[in-house]
Every structure is written in C-alpha cells, then in structure tokens.
Tab-separated table of C-alpha atoms in Angstrom:
chain	number	residue	atom	x	y	z
A	1	MET	CA	-9.564	26.501	27.075
A	2	ASN	CA	-10.077	28.192	23.752
A	3	LYS	CA	-10.054	25.845	21.211
A	4	THR	CA	-6.775	26.711	18.901
A	5	SER	CA	-4.566	24.583	17.650
A	6	ARG	CA	-1.601	26.902	18.012
A	7	LEU	CA	0.194	24.873	20.680
A	8	PRO	CA	3.804	26.309	21.617
A	9	GLY	CA	5.986	22.978	22.521
A	10	PHE	CA	3.950	20.305	22.547
A	11	TYR	CA	5.732	17.965	21.102
A	12	LYS	CA	8.048	18.012	23.573
A	13	LEU	CA	5.742	17.838	26.270
A	14	PRO	CA	4.971	13.977	27.823
A	15	ILE	CA	2.695	12.172	26.269
A	16	ILE	CA	0.139	12.666	29.525
A	17	GLU	CA	0.554	15.855	29.313
A	18	ARG	CA	-0.594	16.556	25.927
A	19	LEU	CA	-3.268	14.457	26.931
A	20	LYS	CA	-4.127	16.620	29.182
A	21	ILE	CA	-4.212	19.745	27.327
A	22	LEU	CA	-6.043	17.837	24.604
A	23	LYS	CA	-8.730	16.378	26.815
A	24	GLU	CA	-9.429	20.304	27.451
A	25	LEU	CA	-8.998	21.453	24.173
A	26	ALA	CA	-11.727	18.547	22.905
A	27	GLU	CA	-13.697	17.832	25.766
A	28	LEU	CA	-13.084	14.517	26.199
A	29	THR	CA	-13.962	12.201	28.798
A	30	ASP	CA	-12.178	9.505	30.995
A	31	GLU	CA	-13.215	6.972	28.471
A	32	GLU	CA	-12.643	8.296	25.766
A	33	VAL	CA	-8.780	9.431	26.573
A	34	GLY	CA	-8.607	5.494	28.290
A	35	LEU	CA	-9.372	4.105	24.829
A	36	LEU	CA	-6.323	6.047	23.577
A	37	LEU	CA	-3.780	5.279	26.127
A	38	ASN	CA	-4.811	1.878	25.306
A	39	THR	CA	-1.962	0.635	23.257
A	40	GLY	CA	-2.084	-3.099	23.063
A	41	SER	CA	1.287	-4.401	21.377
A	42	LEU	CA	2.663	-1.332	20.629
A	43	PRO	CA	3.695	0.593	23.951
A	44	ILE	CA	2.675	3.961	24.371
A	45	ASP	CA	6.965	5.212	24.451
A	46	LEU	CA	7.975	3.411	21.209
A	47	ALA	CA	4.946	5.005	19.691
A	48	ASP	CA	6.850	8.422	20.789
A	49	ARG	CA	10.022	7.399	19.199
A	50	MET	CA	8.047	6.588	15.418
A	51	ILE	CA	6.429	10.087	14.960
A	52	GLU	CA	5.633	13.064	16.633
A	53	ASN	CA	3.457	14.912	19.129
A	54	VAL	CA	1.846	11.407	19.860
A	55	ILE	CA	-1.342	11.169	22.806
A	56	GLY	CA	-1.659	7.608	21.730
A	57	VAL	CA	-1.772	4.610	19.405
A	58	PHE	CA	-5.350	3.948	17.363
A	59	HIS	CA	-6.226	0.348	16.208
A	60	LEU	CA	-7.363	-1.005	13.005
A	61	PRO	CA	-8.439	-5.093	13.034
A	62	PHE	CA	-5.248	-7.311	12.178
A	63	ALA	CA	-6.489	-10.592	9.799
A	64	ILE	CA	-5.291	-13.181	8.284
A	65	ALA	CA	-6.237	-14.453	4.969
A	66	THR	CA	-6.579	-18.196	4.008
A	67	ASN	CA	-5.425	-20.996	0.545
A	68	PHE	CA	-2.391	-18.373	-0.518
A	69	LEU	CA	-0.691	-20.744	-2.895
A	70	ILE	CA	2.167	-18.755	-4.473
A	71	ASN	CA	4.899	-20.488	-6.428
A	72	GLU	CA	4.091	-23.762	-5.340
A	73	LYS	CA	4.311	-22.338	-1.601
A	74	ASP	CA	1.654	-21.774	0.590
A	75	TYR	CA	1.013	-17.983	3.048
A	76	LEU	CA	-1.050	-17.554	5.585
A	77	VAL	CA	-0.407	-13.539	4.445
A	78	PRO	CA	-0.958	-11.294	6.857
A	79	MET	CA	-4.073	-8.118	6.173
A	80	VAL	CA	-4.578	-4.890	8.044
A	81	ILE	CA	-8.020	-2.884	6.914
A	82	GLU	CA	-10.818	-1.392	8.468
A	83	GLU	CA	-13.184	-2.641	4.983
A	84	PRO	CA	-15.249	-5.335	5.427
A	85	SER	CA	-15.212	-8.811	2.751
A	86	VAL	CA	-11.781	-7.154	1.833
A	87	VAL	CA	-10.399	-10.506	3.897
A	88	ALA	CA	-13.024	-12.622	2.950
A	89	ALA	CA	-12.616	-11.659	-0.981
A	90	ALA	CA	-8.690	-12.648	-1.128
A	91	SER	CA	-9.022	-15.960	0.743
A	92	ASN	CA	-12.366	-16.739	-1.756
A	93	ALA	CA	-10.750	-15.369	-4.854
A	94	ALA	CA	-7.488	-17.611	-3.283
A	95	LYS	CA	-9.029	-20.783	-3.225
A	96	MET	CA	-10.468	-20.549	-7.162
A	97	VAL	CA	-7.057	-20.056	-8.028
A	98	ARG	CA	-5.572	-22.684	-6.020
A	99	GLN	CA	-7.483	-25.249	-8.152
A	100	GLY	CA	-6.281	-23.564	-11.736
A	101	GLY	CA	-2.385	-24.173	-10.231
A	102	GLY	CA	-1.631	-20.892	-7.308
A	103	PHE	CA	-1.005	-17.747	-7.745
A	104	LYS	CA	2.999	-17.346	-10.225
A	105	ALA	CA	4.815	-14.275	-9.203
A	106	SER	CA	7.931	-12.795	-10.219
A	107	THR	CA	9.794	-9.951	-9.375
A	108	THR	CA	12.432	-7.848	-11.215
A	109	PRO	CA	16.154	-6.553	-8.640
A	110	PRO	CA	14.704	-4.267	-5.838
A	111	ILE	CA	16.373	-1.246	-7.966
A	112	MET	CA	15.042	2.222	-6.597
A	113	ILE	CA	15.800	5.322	-8.513
A	114	GLY	CA	16.870	8.853	-6.850
A	115	GLN	CA	16.602	11.574	-8.876
A	116	ILE	CA	18.741	14.308	-9.019
A	117	GLN	CA	17.368	18.163	-9.989
A	118	LEU	CA	20.062	19.728	-12.366
A	119	VAL	CA	19.023	23.650	-13.453
A	120	GLY	CA	21.285	26.722	-14.950
A	121	VAL	CA	23.573	24.579	-17.218
A	122	LYS	CA	24.512	26.434	-20.777
A	123	ASP	CA	24.575	23.155	-22.792
A	124	LEU	CA	22.372	20.531	-22.008
A	125	GLU	CA	23.950	17.806	-24.173
A	126	GLU	CA	27.855	18.600	-23.189
A	127	ALA	CA	26.563	18.824	-19.408
A	128	LYS	CA	24.086	15.390	-19.925
A	129	GLU	CA	27.546	13.693	-21.533
A	130	THR	CA	29.508	15.046	-18.613
A	131	ILE	CA	27.840	13.587	-16.504
A	132	ILE	CA	27.577	9.618	-18.281
A	133	GLY	CA	31.916	10.249	-18.773
A	134	GLU	CA	31.950	10.800	-14.929
A	135	LYS	CA	29.357	7.860	-13.826
A	136	ASP	CA	31.807	5.551	-11.971
A	137	LYS	CA	33.414	8.994	-10.345
A	138	ILE	CA	29.314	9.634	-8.738
A	139	LEU	CA	28.448	5.719	-8.553
A	140	GLU	CA	31.969	5.735	-5.621
A	141	ILE	CA	30.221	8.858	-3.957
A	142	ALA	CA	26.714	7.650	-3.232
A	143	ASN	CA	28.428	4.179	-2.787
A	144	GLU	CA	30.912	5.844	0.161
A	145	LYS	CA	27.382	6.513	2.281
A	146	ASP	CA	26.703	2.462	2.758
A	147	PRO	CA	29.965	0.125	2.192
A	148	LEU	CA	27.342	-2.419	4.638
A	149	LEU	CA	25.257	-2.544	1.348
A	150	VAL	CA	27.587	-2.747	-1.086
A	151	LYS	CA	29.368	-5.519	0.980
A	152	LEU	CA	25.680	-7.017	0.727
A	153	GLY	CA	25.713	-6.980	-2.901
A	154	GLY	CA	23.625	-3.418	-3.137
A	155	GLY	CA	24.368	0.004	-3.553
A	156	ALA	CA	24.595	2.268	-6.542
A	157	LYS	CA	24.765	0.453	-9.635
A	158	ASP	CA	24.253	2.875	-12.449
A	159	LEU	CA	22.150	6.410	-13.605
A	160	GLU	CA	20.843	7.700	-16.147
A	161	VAL	CA	20.235	11.411	-17.224
A	162	ARG	CA	16.980	13.126	-19.227
A	163	THR	CA	16.330	15.971	-20.022
A	164	ILE	CA	13.082	17.336	-18.918
A	165	ASN	CA	10.977	21.019	-20.767
A	166	SER	CA	9.061	22.600	-17.533
A	167	ILE	CA	7.809	26.177	-17.211
A	168	LYS	CA	11.042	26.975	-15.785
A	169	GLY	CA	12.966	26.131	-19.007
A	170	SER	CA	14.268	22.905	-19.693
A	171	MET	CA	16.961	21.146	-16.567
A	172	LEU	CA	18.539	17.523	-16.489
A	173	ILE	CA	17.188	14.696	-14.290
A	174	VAL	CA	20.036	12.660	-13.188
A	175	HIS	CA	18.393	8.972	-12.118
A	176	LEU	CA	20.668	7.247	-10.210
A	177	LEU	CA	20.285	3.740	-9.660
A	178	VAL	CA	20.452	1.948	-6.185
A	179	ASP	CA	19.973	-1.703	-5.423
A	180	VAL	CA	18.776	-1.454	-1.844
A	181	ARG	CA	18.241	-5.342	-1.426
A	182	ASP	CA	15.889	-5.753	1.928
A	183	ALA	CA	15.011	-2.230	2.384
A	184	MET	CA	11.930	0.006	1.005
A	185	GLY	CA	15.373	1.894	0.379
A	186	ALA	CA	14.069	5.856	0.647
A	187	ASN	CA	16.319	6.624	3.318
A	188	ILE	CA	19.807	5.558	1.490
A	189	VAL	CA	19.103	6.691	-1.757
A	190	ASN	CA	18.122	9.949	-0.500
A	191	THR	CA	21.774	10.356	1.023
A	192	MET	CA	22.756	8.861	-1.625
A	193	ALA	CA	21.601	11.565	-4.136
A	194	GLU	CA	22.219	14.812	-1.632
A	195	ALA	CA	25.968	13.457	-1.512
A	196	VAL	CA	26.533	13.233	-5.235
A	197	ALA	CA	24.828	16.745	-5.508
A	198	PRO	CA	28.406	18.963	-5.284
A	199	TYR	CA	30.171	16.893	-7.767
A	200	ILE	CA	27.627	16.895	-10.260
A	201	GLU	CA	27.655	20.890	-10.091
A	202	LYS	CA	31.134	20.861	-9.692
A	203	ILE	CA	31.529	19.234	-13.861
A	204	THR	CA	28.823	20.787	-14.940
A	205	GLY	CA	28.787	24.137	-13.544
A	206	GLY	CA	25.084	23.630	-13.157
A	207	ARG	CA	22.829	24.055	-9.579
A	208	VAL	CA	21.244	21.052	-7.982
A	209	TYR	CA	17.796	21.723	-5.888
A	210	LEU	CA	15.492	18.641	-6.033
A	211	ARG	CA	17.617	15.541	-4.583
A	212	ILE	CA	14.860	12.622	-4.362
A	213	VAL	CA	13.732	9.115	-4.656
A	214	SER	CA	11.154	8.666	-6.850
A	215	ASN	CA	7.600	6.675	-5.751
A	216	LEU	CA	7.323	5.750	-9.497
A	217	ALA	CA	9.212	2.913	-8.610
A	218	VAL	CA	9.359	1.627	-12.375
A	219	LYS	CA	12.723	-0.876	-11.874
A	220	ARG	CA	10.989	-2.646	-9.338
A	221	LEU	CA	8.259	-4.114	-10.575
A	222	ALA	CA	5.687	-7.285	-9.157
A	223	ARG	CA	3.667	-10.014	-11.400
A	224	ALA	CA	1.474	-11.982	-10.424
A	225	GLU	CA	0.002	-14.577	-13.244
A	226	CYS	CA	-3.008	-16.910	-12.299
A	227	ILE	CA	-5.694	-18.724	-14.628
A	228	VAL	CA	-9.019	-20.239	-13.158
A	229	PRO	CA	-10.389	-22.787	-14.290
A	230	LYS	CA	-13.857	-22.261	-16.046
A	231	GLU	CA	-15.967	-24.238	-13.649
A	232	VAL	CA	-14.558	-23.264	-10.413
A	233	LEU	CA	-16.065	-19.875	-11.342
A	234	GLY	CA	-19.491	-20.815	-12.619
A	235	GLY	CA	-18.855	-21.457	-16.210
A	236	GLU	CA	-17.832	-19.681	-19.379
A	237	GLU	CA	-20.532	-17.291	-19.630
A	238	VAL	CA	-19.283	-15.721	-16.133
A	239	VAL	CA	-15.727	-15.854	-17.334
A	240	ASP	CA	-17.081	-13.701	-20.263
A	241	ALA	CA	-18.994	-11.442	-17.893
A	242	ILE	CA	-15.560	-11.040	-16.242
A	243	LEU	CA	-14.457	-10.194	-19.427
A	244	TYR	CA	-16.583	-7.450	-19.864
A	245	ALA	CA	-16.117	-5.780	-16.812
A	246	TYR	CA	-12.523	-6.082	-17.621
A	247	ALA	CA	-13.110	-4.168	-20.871
A	248	PHE	CA	-14.929	-1.167	-19.230
A	249	ALA	CA	-12.514	-0.602	-16.693
A	250	ALA	CA	-9.416	-0.850	-19.914
A	251	ALA	CA	-11.754	1.602	-21.590
A	252	ASP	CA	-12.956	4.047	-18.583
A	253	PRO	CA	-10.243	6.008	-16.332
A	254	TYR	CA	-13.714	6.116	-14.126
A	255	ARG	CA	-14.038	2.674	-14.268
A	256	ALA	CA	-10.309	2.058	-13.947
A	257	ALA	CA	-9.709	3.547	-10.453
A	258	THR	CA	-11.911	1.994	-8.485
A	259	HIS	CA	-10.496	-1.232	-10.540
A	260	ASN	CA	-7.436	-0.490	-9.189
A	261	LYS	CA	-8.660	0.334	-5.714
A	262	GLY	CA	-9.980	-3.436	-5.579
A	263	ILE	CA	-6.589	-4.243	-6.251
A	264	MET	CA	-4.580	-2.304	-3.355
A	265	ASN	CA	-7.448	-3.385	-0.883
A	266	GLY	CA	-5.273	-6.492	-0.940
A	267	VAL	CA	-1.978	-4.800	-1.682
A	268	ILE	CA	-1.914	-2.189	1.378
A	269	ALA	CA	-3.553	-4.336	3.744
A	270	VAL	CA	-0.344	-6.544	3.360
A	271	ALA	CA	2.020	-3.249	3.440
A	272	LEU	CA	-0.092	-2.444	6.662
A	273	ALA	CA	0.224	-5.247	8.467
A	274	THR	CA	3.850	-5.915	7.898
A	275	GLY	CA	4.762	-1.994	8.716
A	276	ASN	CA	5.430	-0.889	4.982
A	277	ASP	CA	4.575	2.913	3.022
A	278	THR	CA	1.242	2.747	1.953
A	279	ARG	CA	1.257	6.219	0.707
A	280	ALA	CA	4.403	5.448	-1.341
A	281	LEU	CA	2.510	2.101	-2.947
A	282	GLU	CA	-0.588	3.712	-3.564
A	283	ALA	CA	1.281	6.966	-5.518
A	284	GLY	CA	3.905	5.079	-7.314
A	285	ALA	CA	0.900	2.054	-8.349
A	286	HIS	CA	-1.547	5.144	-9.713
A	287	ALA	CA	1.795	6.806	-11.133
A	288	TYR	CA	2.084	3.339	-12.896
A	289	ALA	CA	-1.174	2.840	-14.177
A	290	ALA	CA	-1.153	6.074	-16.016
A	291	LEU	CA	2.325	6.246	-17.524
A	292	SER	CA	1.109	5.471	-21.109
A	293	GLY	CA	-0.327	8.993	-20.659
A	294	LYS	CA	-4.081	6.574	-20.034
A	295	TYR	CA	-5.483	5.870	-16.753
A	296	LEU	CA	-5.503	2.692	-16.969
A	297	PRO	CA	-5.906	-0.710	-15.106
A	298	LEU	CA	-3.147	-2.020	-13.607
A	299	SER	CA	-4.474	-6.036	-14.327
A	300	THR	CA	-4.614	-7.498	-17.566
A	301	TRP	CA	-7.881	-10.450	-18.126
A	302	GLU	CA	-7.985	-12.519	-21.163
A	303	LYS	CA	-10.214	-16.341	-21.998
A	304	THR	CA	-7.486	-19.258	-22.912
A	305	LYS	CA	-8.565	-21.201	-25.326
A	306	GLU	CA	-9.576	-23.530	-23.110
A	307	GLY	CA	-12.457	-21.231	-22.243
A	308	ASN	CA	-10.560	-20.544	-18.360
A	309	LEU	CA	-10.033	-17.552	-17.197
A	310	LYS	CA	-6.613	-15.847	-16.722
A	311	GLY	CA	-5.179	-12.266	-15.185
A	312	CYS	CA	-2.152	-10.867	-14.653
A	313	LEU	CA	-1.339	-8.265	-12.032
A	314	GLU	CA	2.358	-6.025	-12.293
A	315	MET	CA	2.759	-3.544	-10.750
A	316	PRO	CA	5.803	-1.862	-8.905
A	317	ILE	CA	6.158	-2.674	-5.083
A	318	ALA	CA	8.962	-0.818	-3.185
A	319	VAL	CA	8.811	-3.003	0.080
A	320	GLY	CA	11.038	-3.549	3.044
A	321	ILE	CA	11.392	-6.263	5.735
A	322	VAL	CA	14.271	-4.153	7.476
A	323	GLY	CA	14.254	-0.846	8.781
A	324	GLY	CA	11.388	1.580	9.019
A	325	ALA	CA	8.153	0.121	10.929
A	326	THR	CA	8.668	-3.142	10.077
A	327	ARG	CA	11.277	-3.435	12.776
A	328	SER	CA	10.666	-1.191	15.021
A	329	ASN	CA	6.692	-2.154	15.443
A	330	PRO	CA	6.603	-5.443	17.366
A	331	LEU	CA	3.283	-6.554	15.184
A	332	ALA	CA	5.071	-5.950	11.974
A	333	LYS	CA	7.862	-7.962	12.912
A	334	VAL	CA	5.147	-11.044	13.975
A	335	ALA	CA	3.240	-10.731	10.232
A	336	LEU	CA	6.657	-10.561	9.016
A	337	LYS	CA	6.789	-13.473	11.294
A	338	ILE	CA	4.170	-15.671	10.246
A	339	LEU	CA	3.572	-14.551	6.583
A	340	GLY	CA	7.656	-16.609	6.578
A	341	VAL	CA	9.078	-14.089	3.728
A	342	LYS	CA	12.784	-13.888	3.878
A	343	THR	CA	13.371	-11.296	1.202
A	344	ALA	CA	11.542	-8.011	0.469
A	345	ASN	CA	11.490	-9.263	-3.393
A	346	GLU	CA	9.434	-12.240	-1.895
A	347	LEU	CA	6.726	-9.782	0.216
A	348	ALA	CA	6.395	-8.315	-3.063
A	349	GLU	CA	5.608	-11.345	-4.514
A	350	VAL	CA	2.867	-11.932	-2.287
A	351	MET	CA	1.495	-8.558	-2.328
A	352	VAL	CA	0.961	-8.881	-5.938
A	353	SER	CA	-0.650	-11.790	-6.014
A	354	VAL	CA	-2.944	-10.632	-2.879
A	355	GLY	CA	-3.871	-7.426	-5.252
A	356	LEU	CA	-4.677	-9.890	-8.141
A	357	ALA	CA	-7.143	-11.549	-5.538
A	358	ASN	CA	-9.080	-9.328	-4.780
A	359	ASN	CA	-9.464	-7.888	-8.499
A	360	LEU	CA	-10.964	-11.429	-9.203
A	361	ALA	CA	-12.338	-11.532	-5.949
A	362	ALA	CA	-14.502	-8.108	-7.352
A	363	LEU	CA	-15.007	-8.625	-10.923
A	364	LYS	CA	-16.639	-11.643	-10.267
A	365	ALA	CA	-18.904	-9.759	-8.076
A	366	LEU	CA	-19.836	-7.203	-10.475
A	367	ALA	CA	-20.178	-9.236	-13.079
A	368	THR	CA	-22.656	-11.873	-10.978
A	369	GLU	CA	-24.368	-10.688	-8.460
A	370	GLY	CA	-23.374	-7.050	-7.459
A	371	ILE	CA	-20.723	-6.061	-4.522
A	372	GLN	CA	-23.165	-5.160	-2.382
A	373	LYS	CA	-24.444	-8.988	-1.522
A	374	GLY	CA	-21.762	-9.859	-0.007
A	375	HIS	CA	-20.655	-6.575	0.527
A	376	MET	CA	-23.749	-5.542	3.064
A	377	LYS	CA	-23.823	-8.785	5.265
A	378	LEU	CA	-20.413	-7.992	6.440
A	379	HIS	CA	-21.324	-4.276	6.858
A	380	ALA	CA	-24.212	-4.838	8.547
A	381	ARG	CA	-21.757	-5.937	12.066
A	382	ASN	CA	-19.635	-2.343	11.845
A	383	ILE	CA	-23.246	-0.849	11.364
A	384	ALA	CA	-24.492	-2.599	14.430
A	385	ILE	CA	-21.590	-2.022	16.455
A	386	ALA	CA	-22.355	1.195	15.597
A	387	ALA	CA	-25.647	1.513	17.148
A	388	GLY	CA	-23.938	0.088	19.899
A	389	ALA	CA	-24.889	-3.539	20.519
A	390	LYS	CA	-23.036	-5.669	22.136
A	391	GLY	CA	-22.498	-10.043	22.547
A	392	LYS	CA	-25.101	-11.545	21.006
A	393	LEU	CA	-27.150	-8.772	20.205
A	394	ILE	CA	-25.225	-7.503	17.454
A	395	ASP	CA	-25.874	-11.241	15.835
A	396	ILE	CA	-30.032	-10.933	16.495
A	397	ILE	CA	-29.617	-7.628	14.969
A	398	VAL	CA	-27.459	-8.629	11.738
A	399	GLU	CA	-29.935	-11.039	10.758
A	400	ARG	CA	-32.936	-9.156	11.271
A	401	MET	CA	-31.409	-6.673	8.764
A	402	ILE	CA	-30.380	-8.674	6.195
A	403	LYS	CA	-33.829	-9.890	6.621
A	404	GLU	CA	-35.410	-6.864	5.651
A	405	GLY	CA	-32.897	-5.708	3.052
A	406	LYS	CA	-32.832	-2.351	5.521
A	407	ILE	CA	-28.540	-2.367	6.444
A	408	ARG	CA	-28.874	0.826	8.409
A	409	LEU	CA	-27.795	2.888	11.219
A	410	ASP	CA	-31.114	4.688	12.202
A	411	ARG	CA	-32.699	0.956	11.414
A	412	ALA	CA	-29.912	-1.064	13.665
A	413	LYS	CA	-31.225	1.118	16.556
A	414	GLU	CA	-34.505	0.615	16.285
A	415	ILE	CA	-33.702	-2.995	16.902
A	416	LEU	CA	-31.071	-2.566	19.341
A	417	ASP	CA	-33.773	-0.860	21.415
A	418	GLU	CA	-36.936	-3.340	20.628
A	419	LEU	CA	-34.351	-6.157	22.345
A	420	THR	CA	-33.194	-4.243	25.427
A	421	LYS	CA	-37.116	-3.410	26.098
A	422	SER	CA	-38.054	-6.233	26.075
A	423	GLY	CA	-34.851	-8.754	27.539
C-alpha cells in the first residue's frame, strides 16, 4: 500500500480495521500494534467514543505529589506528566511552604465569557445602548438553554459591550457573562452565545459572525500565596538569590516565558490527571501574562520584613469536575476522588498552589545549584530505559552515568553492552 494520509471513511471503520491499515502504512510490528491496544484503565470502546479516528490509548506516568497543605487542608495531588523532577519538585516545595503555614488560596466565582461579534451596524454607540437596554431579555434567552444550571445558582448573569477597531473596521463585541458552576463551561457558553445572536441581530440591524467562549477567563481567577521561612531555604542569601531570579523574569520576556512554563508544569499535570482542557489553560495563562501589553511572569516574589520569602500566583483557571473527560475517563474520576475536591473552585485552588510550588522549586534550583543537577539525576533513568535497560540494570547504568557526569544515550548504550556481555 502506498503511504498516504488520504483515508476516506477511516473514521467509520472499527478500530481493528483502522489498525490493519495503519500497520501496513507505517510498517508496524505485531508488538507495536499490541502496545496501541494495551489500553489499561481506559477501555478501547470508550476511547473510541471520546474522540475521532481512535487506534489505541496513549499512556503517561500518573503520580502523586505529597506535602500539600492548602487553606489548612491536606491534599494528595494527582499529576500526569512525562518530565522528570516535576512531581519531586512540587512535593519538595510544598514541604518547605508547609513550614510557613501552607498555601493560602482563593478563587473568584466561576464566570466564563462568551463573545458575540457584531458588525455592520450604522451607529456603534446607538447599537451598544440598545443591547444594554435589552440586557434582561438577552439573559432570559441565554438561560432558557440550561434551566438546570440556573436552578443550581449559575447561568447567564450579566453582559458587557465593547467597541474594538480591526483591519475590517470597527465592531461591537458583546460579552455574555455566565456562571458555569462546577463545569469548565465552554459548551454551555457557546450554546448560549449562539442562542442570543439572532436577537442581537434583530434589535441592532447588524450581522453576528463569531459566537464563542473566550479562554482569557479574566473573571475566573485563582490565587495562591505562601511564605517560606528563610531558614528552610538555606538563609537570607538564598532568598535574595531567588528575588534576583524573579527580577530577571519581570524584566525580560525571554526569561518570563520559561518562568511561566515552570508554573504550567504543575498546573497542566493536575489538569491532565483530572481530565481538564490543558490547551484552554495554557492559552488563558499566557494571554493573561501579556494583558498589560508586555509579557510578564504570572507569579510575584518579595522579601518580608523578617527576611522570609513571600510568593503569590494569580492566573485564570477554568476547570471542571463535571462533564467532559472529567466524567467519561475512568482515571480522571479516580484522580478527583484521590484529590477529594468538592467544587471546581476548590480544584482551581489546588492547581494554582501546585503551580506556585513548582515555580518556587525552579527558582530555588536556578538560583543555587542550577536546574540540571537534580533534573538530570531523574532524567538519567529515562535515558537508561531508552537505551534498552530493564530491571536492576537501569539503576546500575544510572549510577554509572551520574558518577561519570555523562548522562547521554550513547553512554547508556555502551554501559548496557558492557553489562550484558559480562553478565
């Protein structure tokens, strides 16, 4: 079969038939096909209903971060991530923060923004006043789409109207503000935005094009704070070193991007474990970091009058504990059970705390011994496994590479050859 990505009707085929085609096109072995079918806790038929063109299930390590004390409550935090040292770093940082009283976290109400783009109106200000004047009717139309959400205390609560200038001229953007309760909320917000669009066209004489949720969830913020005693960090000199690292990020977007990546290591690992939308979280976080017109670090760090380190992280976190993969993926349900959160806001408070913990760990490592010392020790295990080592040989190869200071795939293979030949 000639290799092509043009596969008409592929989505209609049973998974086993898709795999037969893929096996031939990609020259997969029986063992490789078996790996795709090794679905673990996510049954293949369920995976097939979650997304399109399913051929198997992809696995990532599922871990638990320890030591988290958030709002005087202990949490075991599920994290799904492939990068070494992230879970260890979060646990270690949480242990340090614990000695300063733990994390103090809070959230704003779970308000999501639905955007309705209105163009072609003769008088923008008049159209704006008309929309605001019809607010109650617009909210009524929106809330008719989800009476249960309204009954639970959520639903469309308010609207805003903005005028923006674009390459296609001026336009009105209506923001429908929806309390989505314990859902991430994209689907219901999109449904409500689409429902109110015809009425907005009718009362303004304009034309609506886009009707969609915004992932810049500035109405749905999570915030975490912590104080780390200077003695726990290794003295006031280390506090100052961390503050120099933070000052670098605050002044330079090249550094700020990596600073924020370290925060997202923790946030996204928890999001993956609980079945939440990682792309929406990333988009919202980085847009929020640039909201001032300059890309800035999401966290801030300062020294208290006692010489201790104080950190704060504020960012949009739109997550849910109902609907979507949070309920359809069995492991996501297990993760939520381990975590023990009762609301989406509580989940957001955990996630922002984990993000701050990973940020602290990264800053401390960078400002003192360097990021690679601890990271590469853990990375060495992945190198040994990639070289083909199994069982006890993995630990032996890791120890040798660390001792030599040569943590490379070629060196791991050389050591493995030596061990297998001698043994």
